[in-house]
Coordinates of C-alpha atoms in Angstrom, one line a residue:
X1 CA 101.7 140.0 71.2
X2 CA 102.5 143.0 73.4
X3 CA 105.8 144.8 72.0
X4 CA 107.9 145.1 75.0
X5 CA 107.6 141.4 75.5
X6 CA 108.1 140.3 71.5
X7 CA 111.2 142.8 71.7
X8 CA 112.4 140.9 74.2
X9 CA 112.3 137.5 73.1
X10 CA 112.8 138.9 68.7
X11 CA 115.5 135.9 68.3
X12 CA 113.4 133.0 69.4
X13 CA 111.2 131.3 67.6
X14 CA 107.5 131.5 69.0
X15 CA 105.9 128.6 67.6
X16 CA 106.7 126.5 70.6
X17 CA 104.0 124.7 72.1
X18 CA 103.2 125.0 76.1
X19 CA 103.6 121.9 77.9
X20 CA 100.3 119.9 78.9
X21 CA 99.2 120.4 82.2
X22 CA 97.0 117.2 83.0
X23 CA 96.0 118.6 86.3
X24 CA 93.8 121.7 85.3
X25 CA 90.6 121.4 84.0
X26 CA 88.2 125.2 83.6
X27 CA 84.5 125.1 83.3
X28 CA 82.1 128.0 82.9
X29 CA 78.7 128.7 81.9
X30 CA 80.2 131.5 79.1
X31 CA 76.5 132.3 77.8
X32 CA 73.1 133.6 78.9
X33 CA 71.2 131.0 77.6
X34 CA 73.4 128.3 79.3
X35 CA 73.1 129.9 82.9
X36 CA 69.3 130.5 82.3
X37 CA 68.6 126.7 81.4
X38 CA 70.7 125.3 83.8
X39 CA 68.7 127.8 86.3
X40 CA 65.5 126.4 85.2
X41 CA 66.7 122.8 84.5
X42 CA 68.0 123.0 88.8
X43 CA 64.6 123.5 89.7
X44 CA 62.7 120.9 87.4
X45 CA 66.0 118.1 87.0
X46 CA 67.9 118.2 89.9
X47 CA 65.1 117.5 92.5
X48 CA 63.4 114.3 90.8
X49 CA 67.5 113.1 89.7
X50 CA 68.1 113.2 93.6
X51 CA 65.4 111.6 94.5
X52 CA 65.5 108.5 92.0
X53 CA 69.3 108.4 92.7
X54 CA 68.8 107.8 96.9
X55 CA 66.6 105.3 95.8
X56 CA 68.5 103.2 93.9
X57 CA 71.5 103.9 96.0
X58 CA 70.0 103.4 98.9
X59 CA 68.1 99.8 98.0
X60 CA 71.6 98.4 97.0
X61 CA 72.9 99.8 100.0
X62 CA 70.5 97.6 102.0
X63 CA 71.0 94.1 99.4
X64 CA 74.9 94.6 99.8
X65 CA 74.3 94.8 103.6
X66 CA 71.9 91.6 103.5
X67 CA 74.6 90.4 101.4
X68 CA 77.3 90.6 104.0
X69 CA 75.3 89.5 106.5
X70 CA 76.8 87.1 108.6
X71 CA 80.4 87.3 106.5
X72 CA 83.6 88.3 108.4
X73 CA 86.2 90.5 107.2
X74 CA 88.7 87.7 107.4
X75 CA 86.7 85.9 105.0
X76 CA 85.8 88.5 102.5
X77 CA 89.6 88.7 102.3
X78 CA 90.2 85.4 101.9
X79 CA 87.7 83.6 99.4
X80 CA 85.2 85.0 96.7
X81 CA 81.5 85.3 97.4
X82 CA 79.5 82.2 96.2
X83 CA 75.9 81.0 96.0
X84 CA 73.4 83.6 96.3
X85 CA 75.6 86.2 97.4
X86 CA 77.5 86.1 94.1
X87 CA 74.2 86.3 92.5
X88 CA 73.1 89.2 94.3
X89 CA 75.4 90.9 92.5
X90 CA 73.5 90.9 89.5
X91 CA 70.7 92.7 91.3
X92 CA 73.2 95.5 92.4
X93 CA 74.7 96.1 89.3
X94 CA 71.1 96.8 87.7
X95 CA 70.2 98.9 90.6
X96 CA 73.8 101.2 90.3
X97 CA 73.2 101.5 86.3
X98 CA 69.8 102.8 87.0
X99 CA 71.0 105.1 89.5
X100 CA 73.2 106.5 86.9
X101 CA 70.5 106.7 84.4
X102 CA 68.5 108.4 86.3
X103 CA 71.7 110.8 86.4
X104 CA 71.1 111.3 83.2
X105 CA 74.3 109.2 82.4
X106 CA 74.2 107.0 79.0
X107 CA 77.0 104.8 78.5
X108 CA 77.9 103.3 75.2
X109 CA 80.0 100.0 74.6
X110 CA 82.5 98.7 72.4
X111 CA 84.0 95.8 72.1
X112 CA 83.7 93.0 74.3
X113 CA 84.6 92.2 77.7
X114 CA 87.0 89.5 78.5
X115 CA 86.4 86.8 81.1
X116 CA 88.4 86.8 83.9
X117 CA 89.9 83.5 82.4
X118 CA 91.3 85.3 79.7
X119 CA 92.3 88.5 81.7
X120 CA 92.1 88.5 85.2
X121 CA 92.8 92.2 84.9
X122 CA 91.5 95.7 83.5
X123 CA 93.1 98.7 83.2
X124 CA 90.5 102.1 82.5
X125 CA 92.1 105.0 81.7
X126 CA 92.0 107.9 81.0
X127 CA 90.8 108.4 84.7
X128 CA 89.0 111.9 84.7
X129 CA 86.0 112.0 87.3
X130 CA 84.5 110.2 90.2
X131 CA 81.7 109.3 87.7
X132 CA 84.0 106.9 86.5
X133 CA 83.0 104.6 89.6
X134 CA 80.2 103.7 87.3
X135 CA 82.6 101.6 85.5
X136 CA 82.0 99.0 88.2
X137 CA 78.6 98.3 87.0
X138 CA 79.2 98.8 83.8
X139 CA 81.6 95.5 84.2
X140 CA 79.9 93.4 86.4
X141 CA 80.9 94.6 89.6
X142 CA 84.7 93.4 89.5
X143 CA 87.3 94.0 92.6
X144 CA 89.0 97.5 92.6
X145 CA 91.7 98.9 94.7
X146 CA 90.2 101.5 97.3
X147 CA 91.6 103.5 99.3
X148 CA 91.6 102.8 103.1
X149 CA 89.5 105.6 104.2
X150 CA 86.5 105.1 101.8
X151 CA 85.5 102.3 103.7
X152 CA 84.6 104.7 106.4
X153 CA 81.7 106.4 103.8
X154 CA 77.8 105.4 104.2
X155 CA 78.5 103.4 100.5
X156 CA 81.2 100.9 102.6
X157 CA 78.8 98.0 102.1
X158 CA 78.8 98.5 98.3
X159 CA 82.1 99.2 97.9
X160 CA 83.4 95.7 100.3
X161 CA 80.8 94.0 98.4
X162 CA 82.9 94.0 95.5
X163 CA 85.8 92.6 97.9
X164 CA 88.4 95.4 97.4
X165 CA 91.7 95.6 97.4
X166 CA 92.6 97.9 100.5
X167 CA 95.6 100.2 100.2
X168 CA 96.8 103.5 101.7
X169 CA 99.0 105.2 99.4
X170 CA 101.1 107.3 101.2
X171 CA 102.1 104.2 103.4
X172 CA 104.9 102.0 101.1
X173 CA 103.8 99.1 103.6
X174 CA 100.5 99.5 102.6
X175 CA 100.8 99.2 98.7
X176 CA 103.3 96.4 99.3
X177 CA 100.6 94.6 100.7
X178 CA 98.3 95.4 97.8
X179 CA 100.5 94.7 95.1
X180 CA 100.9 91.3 96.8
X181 CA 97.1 91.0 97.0
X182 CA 96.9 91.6 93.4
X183 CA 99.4 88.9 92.3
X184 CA 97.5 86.6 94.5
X185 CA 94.4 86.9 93.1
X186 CA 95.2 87.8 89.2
X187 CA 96.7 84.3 89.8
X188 CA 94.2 82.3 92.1
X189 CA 92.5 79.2 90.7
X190 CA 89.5 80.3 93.2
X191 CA 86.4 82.0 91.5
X192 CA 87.6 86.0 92.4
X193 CA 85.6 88.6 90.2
X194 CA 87.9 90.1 87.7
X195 CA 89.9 93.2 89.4
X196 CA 89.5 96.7 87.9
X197 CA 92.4 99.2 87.9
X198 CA 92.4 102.6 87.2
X199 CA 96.2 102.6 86.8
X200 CA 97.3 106.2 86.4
X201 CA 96.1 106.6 90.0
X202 CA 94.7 110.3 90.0
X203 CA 92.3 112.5 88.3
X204 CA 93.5 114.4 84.9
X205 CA 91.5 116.3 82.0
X206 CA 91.9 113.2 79.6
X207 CA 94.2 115.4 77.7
X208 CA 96.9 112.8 77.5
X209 CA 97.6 109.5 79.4
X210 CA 99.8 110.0 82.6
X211 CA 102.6 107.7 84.0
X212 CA 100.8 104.1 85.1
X213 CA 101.5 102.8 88.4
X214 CA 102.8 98.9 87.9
X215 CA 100.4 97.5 90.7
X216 CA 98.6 96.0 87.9
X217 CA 101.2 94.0 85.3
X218 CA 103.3 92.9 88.2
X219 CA 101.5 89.4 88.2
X220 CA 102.4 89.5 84.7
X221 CA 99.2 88.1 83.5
X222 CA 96.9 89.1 80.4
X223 CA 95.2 92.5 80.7
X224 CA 92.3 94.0 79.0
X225 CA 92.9 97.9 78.2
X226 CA 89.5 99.7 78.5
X227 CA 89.5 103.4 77.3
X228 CA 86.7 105.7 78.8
X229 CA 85.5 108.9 77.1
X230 CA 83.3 111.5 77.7
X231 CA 82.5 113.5 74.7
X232 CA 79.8 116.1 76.0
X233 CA 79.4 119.7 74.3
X234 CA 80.3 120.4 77.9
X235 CA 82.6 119.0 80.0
X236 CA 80.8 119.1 83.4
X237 CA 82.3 115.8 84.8
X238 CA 86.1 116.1 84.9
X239 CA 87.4 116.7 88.4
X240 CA 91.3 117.7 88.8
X241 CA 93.4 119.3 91.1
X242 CA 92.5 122.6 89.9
X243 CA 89.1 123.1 88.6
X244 CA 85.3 123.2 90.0
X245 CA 84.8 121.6 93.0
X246 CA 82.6 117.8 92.7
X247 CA 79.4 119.4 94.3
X248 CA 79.5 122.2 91.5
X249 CA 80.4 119.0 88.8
X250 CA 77.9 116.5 90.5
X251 CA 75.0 120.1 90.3
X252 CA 75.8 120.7 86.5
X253 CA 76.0 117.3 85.5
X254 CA 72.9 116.7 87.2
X255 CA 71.3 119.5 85.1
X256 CA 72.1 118.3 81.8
X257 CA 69.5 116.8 79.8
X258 CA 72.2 113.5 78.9
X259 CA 75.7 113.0 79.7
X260 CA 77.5 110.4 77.3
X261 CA 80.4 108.2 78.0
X262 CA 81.6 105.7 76.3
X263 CA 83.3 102.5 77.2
X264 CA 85.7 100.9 74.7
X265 CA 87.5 97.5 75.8
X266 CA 90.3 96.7 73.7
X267 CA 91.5 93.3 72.7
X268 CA 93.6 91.6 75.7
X269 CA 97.3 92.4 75.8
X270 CA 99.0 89.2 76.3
X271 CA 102.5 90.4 77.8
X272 CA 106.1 88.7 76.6
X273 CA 108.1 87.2 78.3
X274 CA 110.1 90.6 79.0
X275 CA 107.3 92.4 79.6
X276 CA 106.6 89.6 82.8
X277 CA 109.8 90.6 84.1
X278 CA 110.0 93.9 83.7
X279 CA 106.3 95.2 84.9
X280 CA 107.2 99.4 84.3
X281 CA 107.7 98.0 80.8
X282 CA 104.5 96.0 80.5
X283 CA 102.9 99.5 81.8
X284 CA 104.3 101.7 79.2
X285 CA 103.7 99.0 76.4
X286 CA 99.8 98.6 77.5
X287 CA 99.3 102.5 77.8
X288 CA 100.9 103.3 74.4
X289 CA 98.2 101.1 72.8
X290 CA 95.5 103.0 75.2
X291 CA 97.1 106.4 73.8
X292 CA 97.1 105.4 70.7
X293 CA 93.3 104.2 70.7
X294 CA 92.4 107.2 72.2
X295 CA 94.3 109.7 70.0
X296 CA 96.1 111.4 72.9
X297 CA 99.9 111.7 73.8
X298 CA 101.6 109.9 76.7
X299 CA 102.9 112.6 79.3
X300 CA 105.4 111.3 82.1
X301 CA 103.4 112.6 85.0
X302 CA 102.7 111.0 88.0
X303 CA 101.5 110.3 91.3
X304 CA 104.2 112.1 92.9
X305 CA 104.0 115.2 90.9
X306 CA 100.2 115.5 91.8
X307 CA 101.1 115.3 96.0
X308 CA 104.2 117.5 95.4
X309 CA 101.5 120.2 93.7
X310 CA 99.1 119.4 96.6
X311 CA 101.5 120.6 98.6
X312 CA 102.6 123.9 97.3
X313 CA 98.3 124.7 97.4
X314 CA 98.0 124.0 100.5
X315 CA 101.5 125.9 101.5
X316 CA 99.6 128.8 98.6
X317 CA 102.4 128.8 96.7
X318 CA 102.1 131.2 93.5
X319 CA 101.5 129.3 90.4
X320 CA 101.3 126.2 92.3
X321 CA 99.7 124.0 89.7
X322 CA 101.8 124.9 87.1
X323 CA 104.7 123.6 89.2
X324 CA 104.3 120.3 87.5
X325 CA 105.4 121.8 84.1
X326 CA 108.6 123.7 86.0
X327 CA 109.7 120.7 87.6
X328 CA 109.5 119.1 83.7
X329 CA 111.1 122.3 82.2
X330 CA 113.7 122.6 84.9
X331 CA 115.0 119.2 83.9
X332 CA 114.9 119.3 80.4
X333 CA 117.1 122.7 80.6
X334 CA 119.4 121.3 82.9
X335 CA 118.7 123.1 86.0
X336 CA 117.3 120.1 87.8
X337 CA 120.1 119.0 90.8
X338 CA 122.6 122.6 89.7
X339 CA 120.9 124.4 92.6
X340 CA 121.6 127.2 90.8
X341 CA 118.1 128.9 92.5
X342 CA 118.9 128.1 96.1
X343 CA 122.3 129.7 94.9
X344 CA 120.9 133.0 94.0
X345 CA 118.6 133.4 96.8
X346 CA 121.8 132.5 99.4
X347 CA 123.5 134.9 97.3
X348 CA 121.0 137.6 98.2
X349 CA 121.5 139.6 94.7
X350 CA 119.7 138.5 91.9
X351 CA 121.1 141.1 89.1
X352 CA 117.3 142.3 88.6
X353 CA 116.3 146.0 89.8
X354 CA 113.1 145.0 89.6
X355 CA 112.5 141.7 90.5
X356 CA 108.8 141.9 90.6
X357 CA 109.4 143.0 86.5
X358 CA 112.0 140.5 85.2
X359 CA 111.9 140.2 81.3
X360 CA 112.7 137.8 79.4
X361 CA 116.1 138.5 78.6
X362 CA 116.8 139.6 82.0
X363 CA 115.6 136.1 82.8
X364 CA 117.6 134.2 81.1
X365 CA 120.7 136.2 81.6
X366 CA 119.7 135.7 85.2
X367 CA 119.8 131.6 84.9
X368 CA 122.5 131.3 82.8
X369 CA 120.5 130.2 79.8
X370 CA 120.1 130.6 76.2
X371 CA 118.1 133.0 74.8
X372 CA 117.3 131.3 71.8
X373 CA 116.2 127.9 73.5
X374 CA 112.9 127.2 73.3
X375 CA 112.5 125.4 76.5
X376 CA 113.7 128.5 78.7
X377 CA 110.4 130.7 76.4
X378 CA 108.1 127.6 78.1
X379 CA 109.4 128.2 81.1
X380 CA 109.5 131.8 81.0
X381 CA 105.3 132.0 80.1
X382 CA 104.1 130.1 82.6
X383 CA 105.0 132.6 84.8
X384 CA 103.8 135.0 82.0
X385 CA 99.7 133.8 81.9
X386 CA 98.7 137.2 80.7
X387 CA 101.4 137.7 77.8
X388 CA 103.0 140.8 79.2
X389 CA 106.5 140.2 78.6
X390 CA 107.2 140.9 82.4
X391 CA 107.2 137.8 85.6
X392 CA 107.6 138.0 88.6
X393 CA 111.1 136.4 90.0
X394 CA 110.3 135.9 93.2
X395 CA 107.2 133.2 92.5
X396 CA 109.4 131.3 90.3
X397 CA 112.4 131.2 92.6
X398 CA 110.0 130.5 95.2
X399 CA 108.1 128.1 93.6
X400 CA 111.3 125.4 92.8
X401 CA 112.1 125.9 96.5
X402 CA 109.1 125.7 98.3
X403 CA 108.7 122.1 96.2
X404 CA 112.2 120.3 97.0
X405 CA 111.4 117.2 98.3
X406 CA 114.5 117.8 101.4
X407 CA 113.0 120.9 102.2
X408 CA 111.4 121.5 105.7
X409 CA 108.6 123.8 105.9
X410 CA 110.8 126.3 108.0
X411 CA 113.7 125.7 105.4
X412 CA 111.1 126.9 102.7
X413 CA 110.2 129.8 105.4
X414 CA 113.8 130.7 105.6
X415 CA 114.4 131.2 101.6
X416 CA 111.1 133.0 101.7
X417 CA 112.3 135.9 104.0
X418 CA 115.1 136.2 101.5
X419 CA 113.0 135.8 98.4
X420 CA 110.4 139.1 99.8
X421 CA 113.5 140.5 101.3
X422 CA 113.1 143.5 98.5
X423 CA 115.9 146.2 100.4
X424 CA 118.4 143.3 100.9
X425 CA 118.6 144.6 104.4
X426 CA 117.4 141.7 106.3
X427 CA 114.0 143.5 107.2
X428 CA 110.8 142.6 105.7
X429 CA 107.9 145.4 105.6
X430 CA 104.4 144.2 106.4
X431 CA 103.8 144.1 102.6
X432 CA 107.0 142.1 102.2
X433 CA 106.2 139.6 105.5
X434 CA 103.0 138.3 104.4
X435 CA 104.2 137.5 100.6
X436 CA 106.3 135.3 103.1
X437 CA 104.4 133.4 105.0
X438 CA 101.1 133.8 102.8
X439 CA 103.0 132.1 100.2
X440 CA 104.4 129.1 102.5
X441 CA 102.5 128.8 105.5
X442 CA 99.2 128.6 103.4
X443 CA 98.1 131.8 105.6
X444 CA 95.6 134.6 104.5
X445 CA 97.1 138.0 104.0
X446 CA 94.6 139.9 107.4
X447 CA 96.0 136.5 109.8
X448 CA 99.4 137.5 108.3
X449 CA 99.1 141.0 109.6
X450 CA 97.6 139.6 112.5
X451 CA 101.1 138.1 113.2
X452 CA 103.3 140.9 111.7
X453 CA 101.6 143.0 114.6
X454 CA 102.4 140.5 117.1
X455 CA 105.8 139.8 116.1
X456 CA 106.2 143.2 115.8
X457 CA 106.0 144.4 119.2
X458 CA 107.8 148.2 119.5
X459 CA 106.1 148.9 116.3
X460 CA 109.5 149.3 114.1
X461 CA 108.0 149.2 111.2
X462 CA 109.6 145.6 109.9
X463 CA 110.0 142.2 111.1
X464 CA 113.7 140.2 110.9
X465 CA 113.7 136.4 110.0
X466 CA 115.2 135.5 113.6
X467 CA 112.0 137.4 115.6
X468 CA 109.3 135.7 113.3
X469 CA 110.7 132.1 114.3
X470 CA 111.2 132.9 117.9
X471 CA 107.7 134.1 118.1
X472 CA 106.0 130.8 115.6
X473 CA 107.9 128.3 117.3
X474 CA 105.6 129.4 120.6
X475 CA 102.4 130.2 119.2
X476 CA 102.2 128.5 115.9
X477 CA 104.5 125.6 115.3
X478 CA 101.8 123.6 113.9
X479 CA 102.2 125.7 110.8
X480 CA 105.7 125.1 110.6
X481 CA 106.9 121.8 112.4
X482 CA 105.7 118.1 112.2
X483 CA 105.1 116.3 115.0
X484 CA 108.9 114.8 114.5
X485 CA 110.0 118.1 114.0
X486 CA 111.7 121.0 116.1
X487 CA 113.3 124.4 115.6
X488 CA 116.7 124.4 113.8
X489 CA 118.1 127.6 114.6
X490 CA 121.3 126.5 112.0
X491 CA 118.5 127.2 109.4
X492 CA 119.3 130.8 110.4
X493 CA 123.2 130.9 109.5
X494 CA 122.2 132.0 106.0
X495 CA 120.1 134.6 106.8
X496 CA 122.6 135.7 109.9
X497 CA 125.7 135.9 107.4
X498 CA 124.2 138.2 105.0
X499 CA 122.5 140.6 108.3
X500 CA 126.8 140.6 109.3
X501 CA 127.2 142.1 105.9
X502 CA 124.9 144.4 105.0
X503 CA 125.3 145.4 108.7

């Protein structure tokens, strides 16, 4: 450990153990011989895989379409498919399993599947990769809940051949209606396929079990866990928030010789009476089992978390999918709803000479916490990836700012021209600008210049808060205003106050 930092840190215990971050997955090819055979395996694999895959897809592409032929929407929402459109099925779940075969995907499967009689409903989790669509096949084409705009992919017929359930998440509407649809068929007399649910609702590394949407145990009926592993030397499938893109996962899956998963249904979970009423209860009950199955912890992620750290990318926020685990450490150390950041920044004087260098001492003395507490050491290295015993302020401060859910984008703006504000003078240097709106605009350092020049007409040298939004709210308010949205100059009385005093 590097001295300055276990100097600064000698009365805390160091055995604490970092938070899990669910939404980060790394994948390299460390060795020589790995990049060589994949190399070679690109050029003799990856051509004859495509092919055989197009084929397979594309011939079930064409049954589902024959399929559907002559079947309105209305009544693909309304009744199952019978006759020899249910039995088609068959043929399209042999064609999908081959096209993952030819993938060079081999499932493995234990236990036994339910009927939908005895649960109308599975839940698969962990929920890693978009290979996990295979699923479907794997268990007899069932219903799943799809999101709106998938329908609009050349696959549609496939996917409403398994008569989905519809929803748009963002829209609250929207997943009222599904949860509705759910409890009407989980409890329909009428022949529906069962309904699969991948309840967690996002992509993680499988490194624990996330917080599971209720959607599925509101009807309150029987539900058959299924746990889904991927144990590969190496892990070329898992697609989260940070991590290789799904062409680079889809090319290096593609050139292994055999990718394994394997598919283990637990016995059904029959819910009390409790558990009927009370469907975040049924959740947590039916993915403590699946946790326990799978030997991984239970984190209290969710949903939310993983659009709240979409955001901060997009706005390039420092550190922006670590912001999960600050939000968790903020709240565990009490900071969560003291405002004690926003304080600081409005206060303009953060008791750091160096705020780009903040120890940990200086840290802690700086957020009113204890030394000693383990929690504030968490907190303290995620900022610290590279064990230096120094952060960065500024990023942290930033980072539980830029991430309030009440926070406009030219709030966020606002604090960040105070954050970068290094001479407390109200004046930010071209340096000192584009850590501004780089950081919260999602803007690349040359385009920040770009506007530091424009904004910064009689060449002075430095740009004022007041300028910046006078000048964006004509040429770029799409970077900084919804549609809904217009300027706020009161949004400036912050910054104007301190300008009166250092003036």
């Amino acid at each position: 450990m590097n001295a300055k930092f276990a100097a600064s840190i000698s009365q805390v215990n160091c055995d604490t153990q970092p938070l899990l971050n669910p939404f980060v997955h790394r994948l390299e090819l460390n060795t020589t011989y790995e990049k060589i055979k994949t190399a070679i395996l690109t050029l003799i694999l990856v051509p004859v895989r495509v092919g055989l895959i197009c084929f397979f897809v594309v011939t079930g592409w064409m049954l589902a379409t024959v399929g559907l032929f002559g079947v309105t929407e209305q009544e693909l929402h309304e009744k199952p498919l019978e006759g020899w459109r249910k039995k088609l099925k068959n043929i399209i779940c042999v064609l999908g399993q081959s096209s993952l075969m030819a993938g060079g995907m081999h499932f493995t499967i234990k236990g036994r599947q339910a009927s939908r009689d005895e649960a109308p409903i599975l839940v698969a989790a962990p929920h890693s990769t978009f290979l996990d669509a295979g699923l479907v096949y794997v268990t007899g084409f069932p219903s799943t809940i799809v999101r709106t705009e998938s329908v609009s992919f050349h696959i549609g017929k496939l996917i409403n051949y398994t008569q989905p359930i519809y929803v748009w998440r963002d829209d609250a509407e929207s997943r009222q209606k599904s949860v509705k649809e759910i409890i009407k068929r989980a409890s329909s007399q009428l022949d529906w396929p069962q309904i699969l649910i991948f309840p967690e609702g996002t992509c993680t590394n499988r490194s624990c079990l996330i917080s599971f949407k209720n959607g599925a145990f509101y009807p309150g009926v029987p539900i058959q866990p299924v746990c889904i592993r991927y144990p590969n030397k190496l892990d070329t499938v898992t697609w989260t928030w940070e991590g290789p893109s799904a062409l680079k996962l889809l090319w290096l899956t593609l050139t292994q010789p055999s990718s394994n998963c394997i598919v283990e249904f637990l016995p059904v979970y029959y819910p009390n009476e409790e558990e009927k009423r009370d469907a975040k209860l049924f959740a947590n009950n039916v993915r403590a089992i699946m946790a326990k199955a799978l030997g991984i912890p239970v984190v209290d992620y969710s949903y939310s978390d993983c659009k709240m750290m979409t955001r901060a990318k997009e706005m390039n926020v420092p550190f922006a999918t670590s912001l999960v685990e600050v939000r968790k450490l903020r709240k565990s150390l009490g900071l969560k709803g003291t405002e004690r950041e926003e304080a600081l920044v409005k206060a303009n004087n953060y008791a750091c000479r160096d705020c780009s260098k903040v120890t940990y001492i200086e840290f802690v003395d700086i957020m009113r916490l204890h030394s000693n507490e383990q929690l504030a050491l968490q907190l303290f290295r995620v900022y610290d990836k590279n064990n230096t015993g120094l952060i960065d302020l500024r990023d942290y401060l930033l980072g539980v700012l830029a991430t309030e859910e009440d926070k406009t984008t030219e709030e966020i703006v606002v604090f960040a021209f105070l954050i970068y504000d290094v001479k407390r003078n109200g004046k930010l240097t071209p340096d000192s600008f584009c850590r501004a709106v780089c950081h919260t605009l999602g803007i690349t350092q040359e385009y920040g210049l770009q506007i530091f020049d424009q904004v910064d007409r009689k060449q002075l040298g430095f740009v004022r808060l007041e300028d910046f939004l006078t000048w964006a709210a004509k040429y770029i308010p799409h970077l900084i205003y919804s549609e809904t949205e217009k300027p706020n100059w009161k949004n400036l009385a912050i910054y104007r106050n301190i300008d009166k005093k250092i003036d």
